[in-house]
PDB file of C-alpha atoms in Angstrom:
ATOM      1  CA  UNK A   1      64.955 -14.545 144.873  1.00 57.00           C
ATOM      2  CA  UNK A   2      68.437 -14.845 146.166  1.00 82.00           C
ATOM      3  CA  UNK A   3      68.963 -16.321 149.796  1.00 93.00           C
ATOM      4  CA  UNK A   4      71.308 -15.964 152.555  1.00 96.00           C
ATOM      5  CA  UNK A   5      74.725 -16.770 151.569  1.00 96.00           C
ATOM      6  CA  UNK A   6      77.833 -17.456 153.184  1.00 97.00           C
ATOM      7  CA  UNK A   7      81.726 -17.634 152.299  1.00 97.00           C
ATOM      8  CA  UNK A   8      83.864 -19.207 152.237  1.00 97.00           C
ATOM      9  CA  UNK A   9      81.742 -22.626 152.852  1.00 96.00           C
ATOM     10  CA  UNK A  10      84.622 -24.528 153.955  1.00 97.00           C
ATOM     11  CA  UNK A  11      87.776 -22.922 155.268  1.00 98.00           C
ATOM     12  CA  UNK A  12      90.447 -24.692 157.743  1.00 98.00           C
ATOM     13  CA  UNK A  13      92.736 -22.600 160.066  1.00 98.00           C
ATOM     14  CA  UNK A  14      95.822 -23.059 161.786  1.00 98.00           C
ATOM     15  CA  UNK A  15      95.879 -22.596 165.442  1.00 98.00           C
ATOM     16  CA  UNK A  16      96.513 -18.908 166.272  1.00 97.00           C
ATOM     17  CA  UNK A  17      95.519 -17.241 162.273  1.00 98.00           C
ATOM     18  CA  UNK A  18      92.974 -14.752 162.163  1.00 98.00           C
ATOM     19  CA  UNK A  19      89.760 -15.637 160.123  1.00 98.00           C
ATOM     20  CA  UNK A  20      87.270 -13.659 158.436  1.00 98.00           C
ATOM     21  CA  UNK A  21      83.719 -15.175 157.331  1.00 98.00           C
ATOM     22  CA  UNK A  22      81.484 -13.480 155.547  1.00 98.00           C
ATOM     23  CA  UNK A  23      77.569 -13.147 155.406  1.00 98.00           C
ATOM     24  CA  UNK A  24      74.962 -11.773 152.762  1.00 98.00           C
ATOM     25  CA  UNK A  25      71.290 -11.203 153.823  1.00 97.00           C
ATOM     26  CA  UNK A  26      68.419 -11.567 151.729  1.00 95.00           C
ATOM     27  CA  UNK A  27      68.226  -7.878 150.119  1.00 94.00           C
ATOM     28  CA  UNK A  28      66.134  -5.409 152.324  1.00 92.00           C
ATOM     29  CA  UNK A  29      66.369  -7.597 155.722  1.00 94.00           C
ATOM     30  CA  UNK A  30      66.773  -5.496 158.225  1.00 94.00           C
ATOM     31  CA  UNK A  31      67.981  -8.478 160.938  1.00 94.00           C
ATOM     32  CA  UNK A  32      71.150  -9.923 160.503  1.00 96.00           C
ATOM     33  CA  UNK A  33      72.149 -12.979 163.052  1.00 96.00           C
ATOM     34  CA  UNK A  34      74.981 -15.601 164.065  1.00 97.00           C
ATOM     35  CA  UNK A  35      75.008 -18.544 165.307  1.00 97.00           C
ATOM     36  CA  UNK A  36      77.966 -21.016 166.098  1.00 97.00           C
ATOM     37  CA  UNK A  37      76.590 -25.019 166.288  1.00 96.00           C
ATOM     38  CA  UNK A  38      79.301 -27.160 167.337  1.00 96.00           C
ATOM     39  CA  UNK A  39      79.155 -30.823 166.159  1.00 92.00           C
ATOM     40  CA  UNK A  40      76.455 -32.967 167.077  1.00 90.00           C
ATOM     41  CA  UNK A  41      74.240 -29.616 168.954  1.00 94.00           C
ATOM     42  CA  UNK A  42      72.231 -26.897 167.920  1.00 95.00           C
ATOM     43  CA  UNK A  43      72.677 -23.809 166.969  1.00 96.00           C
ATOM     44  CA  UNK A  44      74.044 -20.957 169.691  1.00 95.00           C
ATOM     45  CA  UNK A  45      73.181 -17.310 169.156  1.00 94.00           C
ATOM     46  CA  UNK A  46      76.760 -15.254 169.157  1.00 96.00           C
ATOM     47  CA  UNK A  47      75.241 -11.888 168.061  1.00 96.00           C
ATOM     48  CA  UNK A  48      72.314  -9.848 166.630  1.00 93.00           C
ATOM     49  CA  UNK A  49      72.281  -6.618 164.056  1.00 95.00           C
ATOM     50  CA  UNK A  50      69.167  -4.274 163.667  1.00 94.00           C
ATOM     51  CA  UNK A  51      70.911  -2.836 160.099  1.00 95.00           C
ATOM     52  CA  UNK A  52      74.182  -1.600 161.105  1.00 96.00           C
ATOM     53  CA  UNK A  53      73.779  -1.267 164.584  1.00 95.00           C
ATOM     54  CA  UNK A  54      74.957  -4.622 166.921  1.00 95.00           C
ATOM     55  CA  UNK A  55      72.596  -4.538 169.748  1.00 92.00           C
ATOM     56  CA  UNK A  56      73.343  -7.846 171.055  1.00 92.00           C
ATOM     57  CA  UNK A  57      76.586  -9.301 171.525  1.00 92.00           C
ATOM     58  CA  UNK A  58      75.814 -11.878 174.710  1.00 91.00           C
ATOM     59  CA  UNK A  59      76.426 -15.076 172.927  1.00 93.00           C
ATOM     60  CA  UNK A  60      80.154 -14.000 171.761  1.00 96.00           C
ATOM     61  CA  UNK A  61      82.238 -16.780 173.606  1.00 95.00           C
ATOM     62  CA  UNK A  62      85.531 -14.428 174.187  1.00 95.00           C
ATOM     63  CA  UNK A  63      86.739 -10.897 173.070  1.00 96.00           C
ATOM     64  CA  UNK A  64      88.040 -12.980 170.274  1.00 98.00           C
ATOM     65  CA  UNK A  65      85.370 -12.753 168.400  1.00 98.00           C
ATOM     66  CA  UNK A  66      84.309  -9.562 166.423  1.00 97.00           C
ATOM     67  CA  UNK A  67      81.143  -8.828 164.694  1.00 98.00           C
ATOM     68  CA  UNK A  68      81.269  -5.785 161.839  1.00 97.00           C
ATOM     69  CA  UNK A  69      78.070  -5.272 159.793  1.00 97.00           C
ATOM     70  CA  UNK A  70      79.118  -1.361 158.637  1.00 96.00           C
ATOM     71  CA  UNK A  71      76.423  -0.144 156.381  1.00 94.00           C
ATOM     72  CA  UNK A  72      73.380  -2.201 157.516  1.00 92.00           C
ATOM     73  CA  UNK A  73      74.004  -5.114 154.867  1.00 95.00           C
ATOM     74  CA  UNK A  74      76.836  -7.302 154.724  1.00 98.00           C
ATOM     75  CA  UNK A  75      78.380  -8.750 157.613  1.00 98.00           C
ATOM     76  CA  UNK A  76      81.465 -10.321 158.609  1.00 98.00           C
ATOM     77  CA  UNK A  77      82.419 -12.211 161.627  1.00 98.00           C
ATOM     78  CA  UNK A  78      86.001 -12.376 162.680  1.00 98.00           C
ATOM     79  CA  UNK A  79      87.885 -14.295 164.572  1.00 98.00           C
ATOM     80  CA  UNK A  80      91.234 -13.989 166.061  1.00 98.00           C
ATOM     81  CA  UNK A  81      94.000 -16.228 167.206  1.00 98.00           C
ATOM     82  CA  UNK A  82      91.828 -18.890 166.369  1.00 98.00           C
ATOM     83  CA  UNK A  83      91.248 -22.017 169.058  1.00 97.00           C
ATOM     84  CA  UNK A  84      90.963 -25.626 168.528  1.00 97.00           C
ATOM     85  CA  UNK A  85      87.529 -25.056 170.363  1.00 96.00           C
ATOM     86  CA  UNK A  86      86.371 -22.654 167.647  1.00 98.00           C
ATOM     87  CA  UNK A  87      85.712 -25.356 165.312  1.00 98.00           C
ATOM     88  CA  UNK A  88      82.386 -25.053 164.427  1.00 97.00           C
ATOM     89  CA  UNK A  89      79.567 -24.521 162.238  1.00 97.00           C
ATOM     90  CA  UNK A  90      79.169 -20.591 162.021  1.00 98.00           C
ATOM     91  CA  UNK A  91      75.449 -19.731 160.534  1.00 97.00           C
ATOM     92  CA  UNK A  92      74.318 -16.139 159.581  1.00 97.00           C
ATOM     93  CA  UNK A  93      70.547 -15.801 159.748  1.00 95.00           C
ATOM     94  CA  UNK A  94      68.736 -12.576 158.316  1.00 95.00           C
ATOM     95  CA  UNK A  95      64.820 -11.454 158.791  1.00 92.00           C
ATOM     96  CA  UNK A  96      62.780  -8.396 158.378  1.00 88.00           C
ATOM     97  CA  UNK A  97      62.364  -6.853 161.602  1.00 73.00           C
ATOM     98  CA  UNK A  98      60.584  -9.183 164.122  1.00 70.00           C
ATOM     99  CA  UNK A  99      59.658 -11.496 161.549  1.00 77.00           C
ATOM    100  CA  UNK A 100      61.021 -15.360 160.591  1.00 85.00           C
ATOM    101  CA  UNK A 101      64.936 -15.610 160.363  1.00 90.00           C
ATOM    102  CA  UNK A 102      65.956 -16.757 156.928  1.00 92.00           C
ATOM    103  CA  UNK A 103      69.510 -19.520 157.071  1.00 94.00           C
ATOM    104  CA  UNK A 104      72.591 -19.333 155.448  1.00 95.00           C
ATOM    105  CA  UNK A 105      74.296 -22.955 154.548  1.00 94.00           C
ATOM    106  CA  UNK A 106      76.886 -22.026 156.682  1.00 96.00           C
ATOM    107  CA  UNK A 107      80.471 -21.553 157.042  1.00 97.00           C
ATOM    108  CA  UNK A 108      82.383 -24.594 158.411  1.00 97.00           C
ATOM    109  CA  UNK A 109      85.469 -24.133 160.066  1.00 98.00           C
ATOM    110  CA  UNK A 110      88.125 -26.156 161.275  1.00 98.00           C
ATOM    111  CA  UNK A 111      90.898 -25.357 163.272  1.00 98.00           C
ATOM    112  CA  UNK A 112      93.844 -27.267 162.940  1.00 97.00           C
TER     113      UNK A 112
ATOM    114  CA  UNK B   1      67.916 -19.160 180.987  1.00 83.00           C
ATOM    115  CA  UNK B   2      65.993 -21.190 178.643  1.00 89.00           C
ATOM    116  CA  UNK B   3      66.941 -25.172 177.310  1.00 92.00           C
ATOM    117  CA  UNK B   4      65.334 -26.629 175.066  1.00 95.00           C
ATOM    118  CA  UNK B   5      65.691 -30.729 174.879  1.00 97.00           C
ATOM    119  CA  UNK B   6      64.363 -33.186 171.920  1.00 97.00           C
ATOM    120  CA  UNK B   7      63.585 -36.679 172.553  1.00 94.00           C
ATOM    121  CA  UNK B   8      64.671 -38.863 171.045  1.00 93.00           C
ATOM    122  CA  UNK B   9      68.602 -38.094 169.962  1.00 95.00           C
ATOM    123  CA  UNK B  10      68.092 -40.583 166.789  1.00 96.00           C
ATOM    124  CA  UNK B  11      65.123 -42.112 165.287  1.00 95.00           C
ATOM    125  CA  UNK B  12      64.980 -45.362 162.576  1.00 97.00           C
ATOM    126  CA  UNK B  13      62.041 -45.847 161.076  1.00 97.00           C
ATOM    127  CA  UNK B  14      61.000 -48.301 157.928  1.00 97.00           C
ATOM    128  CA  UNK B  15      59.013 -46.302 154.918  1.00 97.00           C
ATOM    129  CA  UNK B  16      55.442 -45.458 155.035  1.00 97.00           C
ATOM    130  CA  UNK B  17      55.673 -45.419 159.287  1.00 97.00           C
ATOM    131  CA  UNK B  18      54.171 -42.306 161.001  1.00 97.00           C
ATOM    132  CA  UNK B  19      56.498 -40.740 163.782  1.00 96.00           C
ATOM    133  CA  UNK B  20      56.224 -38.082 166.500  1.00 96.00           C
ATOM    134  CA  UNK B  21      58.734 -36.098 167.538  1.00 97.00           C
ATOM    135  CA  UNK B  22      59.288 -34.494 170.799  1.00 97.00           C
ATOM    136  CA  UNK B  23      60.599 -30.602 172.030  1.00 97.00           C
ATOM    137  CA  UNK B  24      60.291 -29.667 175.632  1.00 96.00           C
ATOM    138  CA  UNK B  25      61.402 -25.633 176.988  1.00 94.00           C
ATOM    139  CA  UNK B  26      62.310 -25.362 180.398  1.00 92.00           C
ATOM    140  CA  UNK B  27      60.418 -21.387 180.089  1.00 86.00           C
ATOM    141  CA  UNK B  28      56.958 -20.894 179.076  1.00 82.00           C
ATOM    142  CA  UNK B  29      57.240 -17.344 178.411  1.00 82.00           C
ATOM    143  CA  UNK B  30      58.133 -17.872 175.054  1.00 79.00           C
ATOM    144  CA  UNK B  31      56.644 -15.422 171.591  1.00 78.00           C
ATOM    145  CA  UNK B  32      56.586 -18.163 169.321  1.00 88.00           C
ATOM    146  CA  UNK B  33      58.007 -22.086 168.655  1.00 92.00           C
ATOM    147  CA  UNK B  34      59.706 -23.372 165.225  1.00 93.00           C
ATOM    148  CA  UNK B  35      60.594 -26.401 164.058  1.00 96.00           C
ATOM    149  CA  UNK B  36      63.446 -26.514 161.449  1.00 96.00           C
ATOM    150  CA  UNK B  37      65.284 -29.147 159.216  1.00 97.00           C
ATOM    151  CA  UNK B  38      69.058 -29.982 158.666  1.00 96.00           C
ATOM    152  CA  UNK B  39      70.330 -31.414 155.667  1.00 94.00           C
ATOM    153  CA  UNK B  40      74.407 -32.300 156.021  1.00 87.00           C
ATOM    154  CA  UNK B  41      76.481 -29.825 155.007  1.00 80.00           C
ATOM    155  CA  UNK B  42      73.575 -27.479 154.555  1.00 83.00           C
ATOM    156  CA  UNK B  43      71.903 -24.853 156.256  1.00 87.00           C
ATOM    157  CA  UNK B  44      68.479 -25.075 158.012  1.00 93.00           C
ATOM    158  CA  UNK B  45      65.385 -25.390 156.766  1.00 93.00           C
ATOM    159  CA  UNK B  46      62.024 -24.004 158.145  1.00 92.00           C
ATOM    160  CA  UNK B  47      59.360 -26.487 158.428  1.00 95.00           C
ATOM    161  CA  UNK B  48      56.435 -25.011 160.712  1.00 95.00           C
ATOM    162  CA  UNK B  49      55.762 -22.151 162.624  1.00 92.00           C
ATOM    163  CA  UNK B  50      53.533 -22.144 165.578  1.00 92.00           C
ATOM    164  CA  UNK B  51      52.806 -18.421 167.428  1.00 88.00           C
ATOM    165  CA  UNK B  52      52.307 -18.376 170.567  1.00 83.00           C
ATOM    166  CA  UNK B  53      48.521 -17.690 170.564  1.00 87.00           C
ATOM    167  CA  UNK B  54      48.206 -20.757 168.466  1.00 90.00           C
ATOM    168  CA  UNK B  55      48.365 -24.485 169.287  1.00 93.00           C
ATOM    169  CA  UNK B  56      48.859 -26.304 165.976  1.00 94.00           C
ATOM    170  CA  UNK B  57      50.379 -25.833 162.659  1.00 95.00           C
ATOM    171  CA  UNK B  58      49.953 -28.181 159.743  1.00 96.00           C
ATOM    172  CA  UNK B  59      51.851 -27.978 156.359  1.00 96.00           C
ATOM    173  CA  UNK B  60      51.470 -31.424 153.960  1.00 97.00           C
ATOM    174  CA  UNK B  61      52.680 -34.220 155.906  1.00 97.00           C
ATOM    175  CA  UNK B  62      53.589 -32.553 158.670  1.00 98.00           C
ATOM    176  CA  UNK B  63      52.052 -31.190 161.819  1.00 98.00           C
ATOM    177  CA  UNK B  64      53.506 -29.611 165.008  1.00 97.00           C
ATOM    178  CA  UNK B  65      51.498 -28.391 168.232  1.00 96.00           C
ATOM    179  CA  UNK B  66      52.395 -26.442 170.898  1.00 95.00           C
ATOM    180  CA  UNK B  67      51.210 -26.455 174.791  1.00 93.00           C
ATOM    181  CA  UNK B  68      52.774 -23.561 176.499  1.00 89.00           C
ATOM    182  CA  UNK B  69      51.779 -24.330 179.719  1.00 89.00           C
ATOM    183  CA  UNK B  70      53.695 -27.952 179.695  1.00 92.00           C
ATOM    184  CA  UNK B  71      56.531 -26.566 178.150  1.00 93.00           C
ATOM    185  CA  UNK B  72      55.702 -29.022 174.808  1.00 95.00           C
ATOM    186  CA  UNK B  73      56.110 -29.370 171.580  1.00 96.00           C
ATOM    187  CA  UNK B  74      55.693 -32.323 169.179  1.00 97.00           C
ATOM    188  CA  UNK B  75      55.812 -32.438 165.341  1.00 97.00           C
ATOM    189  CA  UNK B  76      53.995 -35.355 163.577  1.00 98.00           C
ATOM    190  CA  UNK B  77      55.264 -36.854 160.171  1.00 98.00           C
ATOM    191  CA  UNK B  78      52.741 -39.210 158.743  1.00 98.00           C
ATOM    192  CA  UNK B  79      53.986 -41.890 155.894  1.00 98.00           C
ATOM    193  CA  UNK B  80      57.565 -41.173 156.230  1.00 97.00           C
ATOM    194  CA  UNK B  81      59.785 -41.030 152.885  1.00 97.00           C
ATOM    195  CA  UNK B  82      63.435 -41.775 152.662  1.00 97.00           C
ATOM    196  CA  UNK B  83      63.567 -37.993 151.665  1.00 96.00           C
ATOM    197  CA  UNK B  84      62.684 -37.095 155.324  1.00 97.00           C
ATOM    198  CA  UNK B  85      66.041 -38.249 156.185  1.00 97.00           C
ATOM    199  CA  UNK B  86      67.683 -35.368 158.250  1.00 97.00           C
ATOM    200  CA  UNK B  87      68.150 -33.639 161.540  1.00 97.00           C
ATOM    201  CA  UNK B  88      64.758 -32.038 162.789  1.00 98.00           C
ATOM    202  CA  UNK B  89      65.519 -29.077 165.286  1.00 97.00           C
ATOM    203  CA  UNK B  90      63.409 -27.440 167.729  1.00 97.00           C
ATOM    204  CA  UNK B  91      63.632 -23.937 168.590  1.00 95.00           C
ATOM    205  CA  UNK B  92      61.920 -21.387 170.596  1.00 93.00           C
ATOM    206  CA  UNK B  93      61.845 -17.173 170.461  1.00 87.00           C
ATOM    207  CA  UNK B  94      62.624 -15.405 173.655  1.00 79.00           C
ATOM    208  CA  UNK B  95      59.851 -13.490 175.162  1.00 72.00           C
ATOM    209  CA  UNK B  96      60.371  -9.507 175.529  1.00 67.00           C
ATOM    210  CA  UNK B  97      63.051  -7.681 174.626  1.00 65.00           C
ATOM    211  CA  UNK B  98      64.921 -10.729 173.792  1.00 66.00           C
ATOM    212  CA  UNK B  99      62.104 -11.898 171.311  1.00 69.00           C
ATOM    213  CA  UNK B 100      64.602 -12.098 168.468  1.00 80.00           C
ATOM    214  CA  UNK B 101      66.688 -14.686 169.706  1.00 85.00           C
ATOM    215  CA  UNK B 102      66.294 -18.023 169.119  1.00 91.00           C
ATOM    216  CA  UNK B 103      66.970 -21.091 170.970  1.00 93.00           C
ATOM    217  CA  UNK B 104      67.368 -24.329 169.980  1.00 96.00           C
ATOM    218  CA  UNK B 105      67.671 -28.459 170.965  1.00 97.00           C
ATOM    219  CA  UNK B 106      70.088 -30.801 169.849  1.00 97.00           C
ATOM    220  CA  UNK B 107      68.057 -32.181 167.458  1.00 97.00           C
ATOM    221  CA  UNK B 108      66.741 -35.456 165.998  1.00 97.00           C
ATOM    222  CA  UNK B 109      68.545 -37.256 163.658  1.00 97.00           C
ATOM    223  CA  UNK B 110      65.932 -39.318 161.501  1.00 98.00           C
ATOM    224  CA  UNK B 111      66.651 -41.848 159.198  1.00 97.00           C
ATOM    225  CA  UNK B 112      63.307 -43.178 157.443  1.00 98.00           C
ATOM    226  CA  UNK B 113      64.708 -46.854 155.927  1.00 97.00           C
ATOM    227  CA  UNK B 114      63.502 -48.009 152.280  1.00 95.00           C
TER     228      UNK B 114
END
């Protein structure tokens, strides 16, 4: 069946824009996570869904960063006024409850 | 807070070698351990899953044990292929309420030479 996918794959930003990336689970996940890796580390947990409802929003670096996922399957991650040090890897991960998270390839952005 | 570190950064190995890689957590309250796999540009991979009530997990090639009480993991490739060329990551799930969260090393960037 279908994975997790991600768009746009690639997108580059001008200092300041707003950005919008979007996430599709795996149909029926209940889960729904992000995860920001910068170049050359690992991934870092931002936030966490349980179907529409964000119950954790620790790893959000700055109320910059909004998290939407409105009826418990797609999911969008926004950022505004976008940073040079937002240039990242942004990686949506979904799972049935408690269970293994399933990867996205990823959105990569660059901030210019 | 937990970190999670992997030894070494980079790895070279000629064809056919066996190789161990190494994942140390600073907690040992963790629910379970998982190793994944990088390709560029792509998302990750899972390779092997190890609960916390187990010590080992095997899958082909590839095995990867756990000891808790060190705060270890290691995952074992035996007769590398040039198609094991990626980043291998380490991560670990939170304990508790936070079971769902995953945290992970830098990662070991492999090259396995022909």
């Amino acid at each position: 069946g279908a994975g997790v996918s991600q768009s746009p794959r690639y997108k580059v930003a001008k200092r300041g824009q707003d950005v919008a990336l979007r996430c599709d689970p795996i149909s029926g996940h209940v889960s729904l996570f992000w995860y920001q890796q910068a170049l050359g580390q690992g991934p870092e947990f931002l936030t966490y869904f349980q179907n529409e409802a964000q119950l954790d929003k620790s790893g959000l670096p700055s109320d910059r960063f909004f998290a939407e996922r409105p009826e418990g399957s797609v999911s969008t991650l926004k950022i505004q006024r976008t940073q040079q040090e937002d240039s990242a890897v942004y990686l949506c991960a979904s799972s049935p409850a408690g269970y293994e998270q399933y990867f996205g390839p990823g959105t990569r952005l660059t901030v210019t | 807070k937990q970190e999670v570190t992997q030894i070494p950064a980079a790895l070279s190995v000629p064809e056919g070698e066996n190789l161990v890689l190494n994942c140390s957590f600073t907690d040992s309250a963790i629910y379970n351990l998982q190793w994944f796999r990088q390709d560029p540009g792509k998302g990750l991979t899972s390779l092997l899953l190890i609960q916390s009530s187990q010590r080992e997990q095997t899958s082909g090639r590839l095995n990867a044990s756990l000891d808790k009480s060190s705060g270890r993991s290691t995952l074992y490739i035996a007769a590398s292929q040039p198609g094991d060329s990626a980043t291998y990551l380490c991560a670990v799930w939170g304990s508790g309420a936070g079971s769902y969260q995953l945290t992970f090393g830098k990662g070991t960037k492999l090259s396995v030479i022909p």
